[in-house]
Short mmCIF file of C-alpha atoms (C1' of nucleotides) in Angstrom, two decimals:
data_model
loop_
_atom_site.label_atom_id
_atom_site.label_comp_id
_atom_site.label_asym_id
_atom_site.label_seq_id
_atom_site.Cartn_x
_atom_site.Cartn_y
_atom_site.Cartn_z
CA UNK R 106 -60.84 -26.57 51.14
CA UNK R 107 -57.82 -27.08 48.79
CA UNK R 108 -54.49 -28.18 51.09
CA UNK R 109 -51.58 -25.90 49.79
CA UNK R 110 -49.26 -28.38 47.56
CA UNK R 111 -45.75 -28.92 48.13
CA UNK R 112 -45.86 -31.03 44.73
CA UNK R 113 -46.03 -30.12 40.82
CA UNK R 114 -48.91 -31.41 39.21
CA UNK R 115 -48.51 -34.32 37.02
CA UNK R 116 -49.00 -31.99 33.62
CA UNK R 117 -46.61 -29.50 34.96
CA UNK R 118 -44.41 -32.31 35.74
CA UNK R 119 -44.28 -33.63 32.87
CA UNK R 120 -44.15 -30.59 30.84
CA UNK R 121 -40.93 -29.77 32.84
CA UNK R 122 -38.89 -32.93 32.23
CA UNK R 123 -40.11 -32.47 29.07
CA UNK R 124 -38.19 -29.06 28.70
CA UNK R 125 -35.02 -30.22 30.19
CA UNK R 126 -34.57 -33.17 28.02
CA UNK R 127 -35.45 -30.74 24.86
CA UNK R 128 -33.46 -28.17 26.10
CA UNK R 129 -29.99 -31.01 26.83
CA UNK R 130 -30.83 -32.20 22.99
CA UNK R 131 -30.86 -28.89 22.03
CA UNK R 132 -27.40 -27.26 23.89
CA UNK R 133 -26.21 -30.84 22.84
CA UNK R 134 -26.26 -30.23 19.07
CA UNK R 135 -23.81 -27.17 20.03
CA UNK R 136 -26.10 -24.43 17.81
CA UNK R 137 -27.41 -21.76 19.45
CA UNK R 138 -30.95 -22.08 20.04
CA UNK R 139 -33.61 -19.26 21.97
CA UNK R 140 -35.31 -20.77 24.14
CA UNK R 141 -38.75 -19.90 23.15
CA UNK R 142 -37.62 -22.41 20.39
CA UNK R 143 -37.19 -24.95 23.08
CA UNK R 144 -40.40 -24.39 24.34
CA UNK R 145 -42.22 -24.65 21.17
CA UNK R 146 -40.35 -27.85 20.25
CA UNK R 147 -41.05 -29.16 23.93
CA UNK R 148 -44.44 -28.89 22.50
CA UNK R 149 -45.67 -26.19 25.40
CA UNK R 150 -46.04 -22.17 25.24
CA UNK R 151 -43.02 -20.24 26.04
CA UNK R 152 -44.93 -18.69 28.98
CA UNK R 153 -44.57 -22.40 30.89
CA UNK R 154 -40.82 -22.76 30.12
CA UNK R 155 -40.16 -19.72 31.78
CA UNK R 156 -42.71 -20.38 34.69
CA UNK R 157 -40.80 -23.38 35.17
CA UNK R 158 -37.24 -21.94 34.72
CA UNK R 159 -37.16 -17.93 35.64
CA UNK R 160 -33.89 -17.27 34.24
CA UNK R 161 -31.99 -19.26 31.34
CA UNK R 162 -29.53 -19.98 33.83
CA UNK R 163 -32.29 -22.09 36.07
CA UNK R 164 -32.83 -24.17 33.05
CA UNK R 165 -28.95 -24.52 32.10
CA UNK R 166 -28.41 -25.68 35.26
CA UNK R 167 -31.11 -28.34 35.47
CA UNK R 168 -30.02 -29.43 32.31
CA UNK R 169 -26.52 -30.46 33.35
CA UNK R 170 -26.85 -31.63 36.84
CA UNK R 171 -26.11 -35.20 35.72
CA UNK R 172 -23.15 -34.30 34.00
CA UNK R 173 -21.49 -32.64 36.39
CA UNK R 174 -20.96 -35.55 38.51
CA UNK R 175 -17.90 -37.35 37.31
CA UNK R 176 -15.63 -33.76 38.24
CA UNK R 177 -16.38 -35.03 41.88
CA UNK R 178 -14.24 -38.11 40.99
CA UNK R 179 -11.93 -36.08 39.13
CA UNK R 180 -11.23 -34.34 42.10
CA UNK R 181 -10.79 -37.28 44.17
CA UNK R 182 -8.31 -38.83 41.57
CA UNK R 183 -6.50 -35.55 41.21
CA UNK R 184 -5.95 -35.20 45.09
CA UNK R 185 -4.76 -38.77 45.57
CA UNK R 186 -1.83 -38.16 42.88
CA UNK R 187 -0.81 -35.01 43.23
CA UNK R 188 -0.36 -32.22 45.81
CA UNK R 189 -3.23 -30.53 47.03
CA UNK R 190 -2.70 -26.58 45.55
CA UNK R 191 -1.41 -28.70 42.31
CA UNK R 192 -4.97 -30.63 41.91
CA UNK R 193 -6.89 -27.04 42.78
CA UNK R 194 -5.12 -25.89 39.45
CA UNK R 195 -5.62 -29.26 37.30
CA UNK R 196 -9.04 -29.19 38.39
CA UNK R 197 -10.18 -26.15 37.90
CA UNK R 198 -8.48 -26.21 34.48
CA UNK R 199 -10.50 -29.54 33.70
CA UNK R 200 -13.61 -27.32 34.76
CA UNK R 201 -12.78 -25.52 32.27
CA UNK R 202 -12.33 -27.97 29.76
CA UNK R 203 -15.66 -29.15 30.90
CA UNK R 204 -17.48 -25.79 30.70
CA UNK R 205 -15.86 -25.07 27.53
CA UNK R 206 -17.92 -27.69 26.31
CA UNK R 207 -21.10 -27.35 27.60
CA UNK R 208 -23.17 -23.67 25.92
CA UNK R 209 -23.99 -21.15 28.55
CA UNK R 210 -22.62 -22.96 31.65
CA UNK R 211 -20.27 -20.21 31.77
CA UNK R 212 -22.59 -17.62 31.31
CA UNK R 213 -24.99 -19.42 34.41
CA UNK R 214 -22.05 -19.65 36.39
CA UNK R 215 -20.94 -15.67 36.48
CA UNK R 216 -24.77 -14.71 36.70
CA UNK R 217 -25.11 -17.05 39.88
CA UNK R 218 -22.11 -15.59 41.18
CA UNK R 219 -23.22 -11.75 40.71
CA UNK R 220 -26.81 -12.08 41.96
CA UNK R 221 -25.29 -14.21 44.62
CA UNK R 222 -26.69 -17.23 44.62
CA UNK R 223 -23.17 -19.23 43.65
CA UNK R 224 -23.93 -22.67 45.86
CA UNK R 225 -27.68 -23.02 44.28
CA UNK R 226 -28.99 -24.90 41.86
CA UNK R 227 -27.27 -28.46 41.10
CA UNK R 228 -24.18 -27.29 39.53
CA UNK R 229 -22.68 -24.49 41.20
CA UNK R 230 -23.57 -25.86 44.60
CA UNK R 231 -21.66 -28.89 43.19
CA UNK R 232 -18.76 -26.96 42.20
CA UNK R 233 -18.78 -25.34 45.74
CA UNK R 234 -18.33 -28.81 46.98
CA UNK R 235 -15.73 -30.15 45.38
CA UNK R 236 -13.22 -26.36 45.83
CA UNK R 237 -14.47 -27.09 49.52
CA UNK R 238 -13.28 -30.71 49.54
CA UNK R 239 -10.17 -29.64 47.71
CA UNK R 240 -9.67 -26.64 49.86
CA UNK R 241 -9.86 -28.66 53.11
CA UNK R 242 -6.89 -31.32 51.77
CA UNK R 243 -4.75 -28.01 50.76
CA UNK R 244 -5.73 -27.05 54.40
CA UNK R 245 -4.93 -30.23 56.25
CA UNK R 246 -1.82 -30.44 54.27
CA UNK R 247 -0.47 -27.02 54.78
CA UNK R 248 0.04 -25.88 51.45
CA UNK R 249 -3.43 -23.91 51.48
CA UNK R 250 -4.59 -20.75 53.07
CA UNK R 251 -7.60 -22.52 55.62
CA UNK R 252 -9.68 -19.17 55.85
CA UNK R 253 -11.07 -19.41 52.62
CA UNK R 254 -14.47 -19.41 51.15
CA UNK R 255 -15.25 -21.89 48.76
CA UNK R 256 -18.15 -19.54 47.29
CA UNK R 257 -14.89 -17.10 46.91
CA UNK R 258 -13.13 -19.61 45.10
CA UNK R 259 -15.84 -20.36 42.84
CA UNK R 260 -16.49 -16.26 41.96
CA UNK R 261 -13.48 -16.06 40.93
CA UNK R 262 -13.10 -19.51 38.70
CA UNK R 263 -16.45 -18.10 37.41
CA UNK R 264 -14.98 -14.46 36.42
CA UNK R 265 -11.91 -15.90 35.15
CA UNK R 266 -14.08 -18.39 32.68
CA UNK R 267 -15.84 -15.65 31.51
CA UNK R 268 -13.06 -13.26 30.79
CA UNK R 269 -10.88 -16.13 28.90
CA UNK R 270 -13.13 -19.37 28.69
CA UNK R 271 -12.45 -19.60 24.99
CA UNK R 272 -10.16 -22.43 24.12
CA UNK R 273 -8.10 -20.17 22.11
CA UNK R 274 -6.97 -18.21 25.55
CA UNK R 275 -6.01 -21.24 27.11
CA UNK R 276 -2.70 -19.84 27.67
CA UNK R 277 -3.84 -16.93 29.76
CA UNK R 278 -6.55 -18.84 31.40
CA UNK R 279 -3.47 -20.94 32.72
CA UNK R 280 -1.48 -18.25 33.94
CA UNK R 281 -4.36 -16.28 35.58
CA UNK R 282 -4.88 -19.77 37.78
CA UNK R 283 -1.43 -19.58 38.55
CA UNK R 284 -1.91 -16.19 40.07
CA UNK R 285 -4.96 -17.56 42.13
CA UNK R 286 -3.43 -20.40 43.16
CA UNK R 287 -0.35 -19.31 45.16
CA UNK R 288 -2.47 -16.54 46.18
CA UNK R 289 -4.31 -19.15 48.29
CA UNK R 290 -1.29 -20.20 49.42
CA UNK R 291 -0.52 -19.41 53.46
CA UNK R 292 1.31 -16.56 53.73
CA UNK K 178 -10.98 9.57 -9.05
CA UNK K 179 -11.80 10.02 -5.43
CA UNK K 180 -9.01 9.31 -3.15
CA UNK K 181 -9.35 6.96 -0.27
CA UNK K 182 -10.66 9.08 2.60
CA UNK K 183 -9.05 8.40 6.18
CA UNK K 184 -11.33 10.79 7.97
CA UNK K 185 -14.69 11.17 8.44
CA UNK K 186 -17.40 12.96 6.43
CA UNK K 187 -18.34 15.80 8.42
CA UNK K 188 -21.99 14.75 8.67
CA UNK K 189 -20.96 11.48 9.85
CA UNK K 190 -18.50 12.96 12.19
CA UNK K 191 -21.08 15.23 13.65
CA UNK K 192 -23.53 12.44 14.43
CA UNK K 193 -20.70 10.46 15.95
CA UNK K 194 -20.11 13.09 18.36
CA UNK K 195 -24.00 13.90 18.96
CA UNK K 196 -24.53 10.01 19.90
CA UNK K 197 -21.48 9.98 22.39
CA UNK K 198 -23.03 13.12 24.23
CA UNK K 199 -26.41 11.74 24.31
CA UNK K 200 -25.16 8.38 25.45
CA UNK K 201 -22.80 9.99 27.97
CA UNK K 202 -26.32 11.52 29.06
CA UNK K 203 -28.42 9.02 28.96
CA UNK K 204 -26.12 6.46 31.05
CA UNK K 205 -25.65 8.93 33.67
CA UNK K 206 -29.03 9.56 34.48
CA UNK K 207 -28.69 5.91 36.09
CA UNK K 208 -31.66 4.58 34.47
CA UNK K 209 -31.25 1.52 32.07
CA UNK K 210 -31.72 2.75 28.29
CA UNK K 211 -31.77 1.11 25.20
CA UNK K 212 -29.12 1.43 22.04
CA UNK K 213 -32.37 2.00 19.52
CA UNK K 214 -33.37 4.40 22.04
CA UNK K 215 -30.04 6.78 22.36
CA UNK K 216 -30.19 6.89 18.67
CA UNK K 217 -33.50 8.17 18.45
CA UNK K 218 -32.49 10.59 21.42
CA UNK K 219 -29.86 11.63 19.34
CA UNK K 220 -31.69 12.07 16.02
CA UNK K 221 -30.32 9.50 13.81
CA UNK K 222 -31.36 6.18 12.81
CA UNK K 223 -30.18 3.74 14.95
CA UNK K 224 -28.31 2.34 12.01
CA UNK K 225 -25.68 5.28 12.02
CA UNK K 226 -25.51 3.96 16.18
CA UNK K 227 -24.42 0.65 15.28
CA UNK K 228 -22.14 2.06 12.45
CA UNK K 229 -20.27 4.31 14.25
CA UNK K 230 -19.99 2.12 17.23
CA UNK K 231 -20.49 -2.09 16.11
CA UNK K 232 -20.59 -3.33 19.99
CA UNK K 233 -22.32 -1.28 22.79
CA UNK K 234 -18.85 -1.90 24.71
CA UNK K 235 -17.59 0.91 21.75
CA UNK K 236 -19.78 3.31 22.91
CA UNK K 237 -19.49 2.60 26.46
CA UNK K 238 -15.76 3.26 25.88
CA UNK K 239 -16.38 6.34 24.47
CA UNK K 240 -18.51 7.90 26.84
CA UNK K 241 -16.20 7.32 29.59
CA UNK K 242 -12.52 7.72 27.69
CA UNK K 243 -12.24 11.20 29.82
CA UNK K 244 -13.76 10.28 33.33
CA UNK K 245 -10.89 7.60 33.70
CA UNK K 246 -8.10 9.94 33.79
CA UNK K 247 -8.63 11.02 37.19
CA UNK K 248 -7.58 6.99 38.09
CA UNK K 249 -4.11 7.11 36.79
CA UNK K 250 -3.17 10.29 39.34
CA UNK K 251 -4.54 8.18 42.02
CA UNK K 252 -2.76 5.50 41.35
CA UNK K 253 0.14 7.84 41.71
CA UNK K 254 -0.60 8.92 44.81
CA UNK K 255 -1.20 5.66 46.18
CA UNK K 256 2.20 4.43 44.99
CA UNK K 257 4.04 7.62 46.37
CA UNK K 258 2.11 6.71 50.34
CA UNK K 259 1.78 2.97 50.30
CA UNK K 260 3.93 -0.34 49.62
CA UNK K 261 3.49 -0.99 46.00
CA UNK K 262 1.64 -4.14 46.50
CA UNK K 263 -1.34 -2.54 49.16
CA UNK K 264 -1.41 0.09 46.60
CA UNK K 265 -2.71 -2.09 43.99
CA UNK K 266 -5.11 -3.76 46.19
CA UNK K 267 -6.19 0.30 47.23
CA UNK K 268 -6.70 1.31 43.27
CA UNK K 269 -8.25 -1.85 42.36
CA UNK K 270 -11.16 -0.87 44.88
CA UNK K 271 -11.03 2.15 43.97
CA UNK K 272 -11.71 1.31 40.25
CA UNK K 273 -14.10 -0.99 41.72
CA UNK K 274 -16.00 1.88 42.60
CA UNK K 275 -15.81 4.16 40.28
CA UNK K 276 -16.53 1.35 37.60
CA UNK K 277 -19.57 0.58 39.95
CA UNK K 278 -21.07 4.30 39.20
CA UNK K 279 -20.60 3.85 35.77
CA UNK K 280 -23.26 1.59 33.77
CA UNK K 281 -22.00 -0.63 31.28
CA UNK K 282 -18.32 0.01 32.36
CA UNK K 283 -17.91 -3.49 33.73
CA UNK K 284 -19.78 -5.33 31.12
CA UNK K 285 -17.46 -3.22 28.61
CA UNK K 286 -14.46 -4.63 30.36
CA UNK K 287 -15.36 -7.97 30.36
CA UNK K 288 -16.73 -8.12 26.77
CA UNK K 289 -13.50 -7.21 25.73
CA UNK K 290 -11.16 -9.38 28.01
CA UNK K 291 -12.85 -12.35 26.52
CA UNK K 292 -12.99 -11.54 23.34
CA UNK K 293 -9.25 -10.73 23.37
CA UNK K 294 -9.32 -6.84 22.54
CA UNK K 295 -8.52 -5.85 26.43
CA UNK K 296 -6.17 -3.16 26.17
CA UNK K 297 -7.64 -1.02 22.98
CA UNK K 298 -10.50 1.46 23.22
CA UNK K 299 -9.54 4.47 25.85
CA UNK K 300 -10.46 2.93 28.74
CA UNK K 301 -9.15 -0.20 29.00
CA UNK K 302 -6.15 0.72 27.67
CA UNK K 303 -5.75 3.25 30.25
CA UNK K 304 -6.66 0.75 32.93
CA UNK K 305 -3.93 -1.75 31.50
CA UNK K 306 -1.25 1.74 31.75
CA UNK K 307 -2.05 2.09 35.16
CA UNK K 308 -2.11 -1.35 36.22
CA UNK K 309 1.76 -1.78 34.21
CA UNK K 310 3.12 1.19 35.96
CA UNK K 311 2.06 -0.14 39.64
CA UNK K 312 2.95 -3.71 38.69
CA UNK K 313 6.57 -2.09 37.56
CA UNK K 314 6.78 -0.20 40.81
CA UNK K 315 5.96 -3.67 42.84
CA UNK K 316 8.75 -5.80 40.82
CA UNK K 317 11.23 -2.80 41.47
CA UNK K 318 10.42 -3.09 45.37
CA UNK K 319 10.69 -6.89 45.18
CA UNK K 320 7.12 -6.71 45.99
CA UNK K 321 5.86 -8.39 43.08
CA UNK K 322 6.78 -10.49 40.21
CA UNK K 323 8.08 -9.39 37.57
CA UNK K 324 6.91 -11.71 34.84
CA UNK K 325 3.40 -10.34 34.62
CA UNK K 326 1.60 -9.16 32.22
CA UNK K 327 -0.39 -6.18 33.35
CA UNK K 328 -3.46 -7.70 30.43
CA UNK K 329 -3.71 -10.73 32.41
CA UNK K 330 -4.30 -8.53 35.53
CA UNK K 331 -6.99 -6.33 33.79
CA UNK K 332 -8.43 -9.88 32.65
CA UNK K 333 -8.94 -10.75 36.09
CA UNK K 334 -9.99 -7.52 37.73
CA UNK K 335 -12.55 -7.34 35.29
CA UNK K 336 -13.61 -10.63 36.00
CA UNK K 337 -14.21 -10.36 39.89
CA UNK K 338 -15.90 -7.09 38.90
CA UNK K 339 -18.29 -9.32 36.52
CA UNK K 340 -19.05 -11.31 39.72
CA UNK K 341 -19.19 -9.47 42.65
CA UNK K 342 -19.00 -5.89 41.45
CA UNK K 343 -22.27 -5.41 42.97
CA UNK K 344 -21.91 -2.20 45.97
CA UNK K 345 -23.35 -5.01 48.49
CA UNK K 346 -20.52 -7.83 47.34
CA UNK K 347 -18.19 -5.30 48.44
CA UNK K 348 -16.77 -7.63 50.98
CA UNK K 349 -16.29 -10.62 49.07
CA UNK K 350 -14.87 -8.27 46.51
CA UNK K 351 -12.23 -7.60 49.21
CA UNK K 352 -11.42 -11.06 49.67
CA UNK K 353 -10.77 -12.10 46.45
CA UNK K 354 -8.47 -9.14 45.81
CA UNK K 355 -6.55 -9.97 48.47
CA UNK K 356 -5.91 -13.61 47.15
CA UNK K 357 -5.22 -12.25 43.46
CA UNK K 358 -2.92 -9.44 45.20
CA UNK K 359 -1.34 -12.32 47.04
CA UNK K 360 -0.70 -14.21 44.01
CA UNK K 361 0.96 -11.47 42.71
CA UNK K 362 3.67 -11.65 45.08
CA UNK K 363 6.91 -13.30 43.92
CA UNK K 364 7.30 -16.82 45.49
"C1'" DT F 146 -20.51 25.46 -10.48
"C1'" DT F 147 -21.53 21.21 -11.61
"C1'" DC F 148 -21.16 16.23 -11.46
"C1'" DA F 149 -20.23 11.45 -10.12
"C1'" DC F 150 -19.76 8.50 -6.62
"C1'" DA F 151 -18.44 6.69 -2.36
"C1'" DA F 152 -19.64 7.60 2.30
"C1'" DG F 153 -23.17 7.84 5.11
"C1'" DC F 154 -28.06 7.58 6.45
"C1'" DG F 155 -32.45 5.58 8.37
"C1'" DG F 156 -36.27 2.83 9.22
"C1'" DG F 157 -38.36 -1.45 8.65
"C1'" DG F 158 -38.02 -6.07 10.01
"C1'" DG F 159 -36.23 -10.47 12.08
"C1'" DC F 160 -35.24 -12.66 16.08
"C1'" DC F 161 -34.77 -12.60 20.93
"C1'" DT F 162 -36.40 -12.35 25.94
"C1'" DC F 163 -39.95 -12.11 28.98
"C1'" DC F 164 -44.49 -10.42 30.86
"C1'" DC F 165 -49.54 -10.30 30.95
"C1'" DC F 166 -53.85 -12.23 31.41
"C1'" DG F 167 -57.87 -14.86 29.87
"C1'" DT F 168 -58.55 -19.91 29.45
"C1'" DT F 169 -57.98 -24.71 30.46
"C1'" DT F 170 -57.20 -28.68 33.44
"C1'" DG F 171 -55.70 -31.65 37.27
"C1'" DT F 172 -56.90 -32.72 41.87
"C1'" DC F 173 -59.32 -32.91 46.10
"C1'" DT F 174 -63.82 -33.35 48.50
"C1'" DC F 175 -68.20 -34.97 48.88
"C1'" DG W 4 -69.05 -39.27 39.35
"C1'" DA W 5 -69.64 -34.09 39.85
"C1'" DG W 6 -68.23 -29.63 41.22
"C1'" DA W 7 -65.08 -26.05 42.85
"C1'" DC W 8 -60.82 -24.01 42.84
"C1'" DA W 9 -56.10 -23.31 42.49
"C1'" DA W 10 -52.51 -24.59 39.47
"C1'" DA W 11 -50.88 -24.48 35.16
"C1'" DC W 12 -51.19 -23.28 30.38
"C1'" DG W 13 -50.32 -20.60 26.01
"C1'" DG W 14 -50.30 -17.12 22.72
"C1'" DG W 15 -49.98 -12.41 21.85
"C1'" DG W 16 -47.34 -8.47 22.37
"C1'" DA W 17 -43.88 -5.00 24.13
"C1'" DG W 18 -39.46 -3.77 23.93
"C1'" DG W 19 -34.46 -4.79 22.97
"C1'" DC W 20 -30.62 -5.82 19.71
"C1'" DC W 21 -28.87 -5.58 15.35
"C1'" DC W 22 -28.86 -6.25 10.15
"C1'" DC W 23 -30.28 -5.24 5.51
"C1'" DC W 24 -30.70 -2.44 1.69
"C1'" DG W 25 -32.54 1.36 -1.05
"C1'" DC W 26 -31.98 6.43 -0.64
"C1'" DT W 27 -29.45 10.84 0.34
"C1'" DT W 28 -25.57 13.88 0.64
"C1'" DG W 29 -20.90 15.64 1.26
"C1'" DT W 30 -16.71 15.97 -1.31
"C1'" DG W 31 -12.98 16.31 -4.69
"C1'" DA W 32 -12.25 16.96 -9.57
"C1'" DA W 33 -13.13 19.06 -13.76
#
DNA sequence: TTCACAAGCGGGGGCCTCCCCGTTTGTCTC
DNA sequence: GAGACAAACGGGGAGGCCCCCGCTTGTGAA
């Protein structure tokens, strides 16, 4: 008999990296697109895009797992120059700089969040990472509350993108991280 | 010639207030229901729907402009038994809840945080009051800063909401309010 | 009352998401 | 190689949002 697989096959393989580099090209050219368009352009029925990725945010976030890397370093660079709660802020505005840039990251983000699953798929979970790596310096330092969630942190960097992600409320955006910020502060 | 009119025909004013009832209805039978399909409840083309009301988050708005008053005495009565600051915390659960029996309340909220209109239509507006008077009350008692603005508060209450508004996310709901409470607190 | 016209109406249709289900195909075994 | 079977495919369609545009009707003026 037929062992279960723990593999794709090679067709559904290849029809998947197939997707994901139609669908980057796609968000990439910065017009919306539905994504039964990216399936028919991938050259497959709709019915296998969305077998592959359930929800649109599955596929955004396959789609920008590379990308996402270089905010690790940022965060790195950020904590070796500045204060720790003072590097939370820059980053997290750079994230949203980033995500600004990047169609329906923000959107994938607040959807993780609410059905939560924050901390899955390649993005988010990196994201977690780096607020816990920055979290633990504020901790060690002092200047950060050490009881915190990073999956907390991120929920609310996610809520606060999608309330005022446009670049045109950069101002509040700003303040609103204030607000967070010292209230992760040790009492 | 015919004057400019400032209010409406009293056809069109009749079917406005038909589709608000049926709405008001249809959302609080807890079941999900279509715009195209309130319309036809209501007997009018769905047209006259979107006319009347462009954005669902109008109609949502609407429907609830009367259920939110109840809030603003609680709010009172939380400021007249509690420190101003636990107070907030106390309502913004509260609204948490009562936004969480709602459909389309929190969606509403968020819609119009990010697109910068937080603050008009009846409920967020009254949400904004509320959230000005308690903020006053917490700078008088050198609870809480004074420099902020009671939209950028709304912003991020609707935000958690948009994230872990869920009945089961209660708890994380918790935590982040207490950091965004915290933050609220002069330095 | 009648008339002219702007205000208002409505349903058809385009585009979207996403499911359903009969058909095809890769892979493993012999 | 051939056969069996699960994995994967794909297109059609249901239902949702929302716009377009030709038709109807309430209203103020004569």
């Amino acid at each position: 008999m037929t062992p279960p697989r723990s593999t794709l096959r090679a067709d559904a393989q290849r029809n998947r990296e197939q997707l994901i580099v139609t669908a980057a090209e796609a968000f990439a050219s910065g017009r919306p697109i539905s994504l039964d368009a990216i399936a028919k352009r991938a050259g497959v029925g709709n019915a296998t895009l969305y077998r592959h990725f359930p929800t649109r945010e599955d596929l955004v976030e396959e789609v920008y797992r590379d990308q996402i890397r270089p905010l690790r370093e940022d965060a790195r660079t950020l904590l070796a120059t500045e204060p720790p709660a003072q590097a939370l802020h820059a980053w997290m505005l750079r994230f949203a700089d980033w995500a600004g840039e990047r169609r329906g990251i923000c959107e994938a983000l607040v959807a993780m969040s609410a059905s939560g699953r924050f901390g899955t798929g390649p993005v988010c979970d990196e994201v977690q990472q780096v607020l816990a790596m920055v979290l633990e310096a504020g901790a060690t330092a002092g200047e950060l509350r050490s009881d915190i969630d990073p999956t907390d942190v991120g929920g609310i960097l996610a809520g606060l993108l999608s309330v005022a992600g446009a670049p045109e409320q950069r101002p509040q955006l700003n303040r609103m991280m204030d607000v967070v910020v010292d209230g992760l502060r040790p009492r």
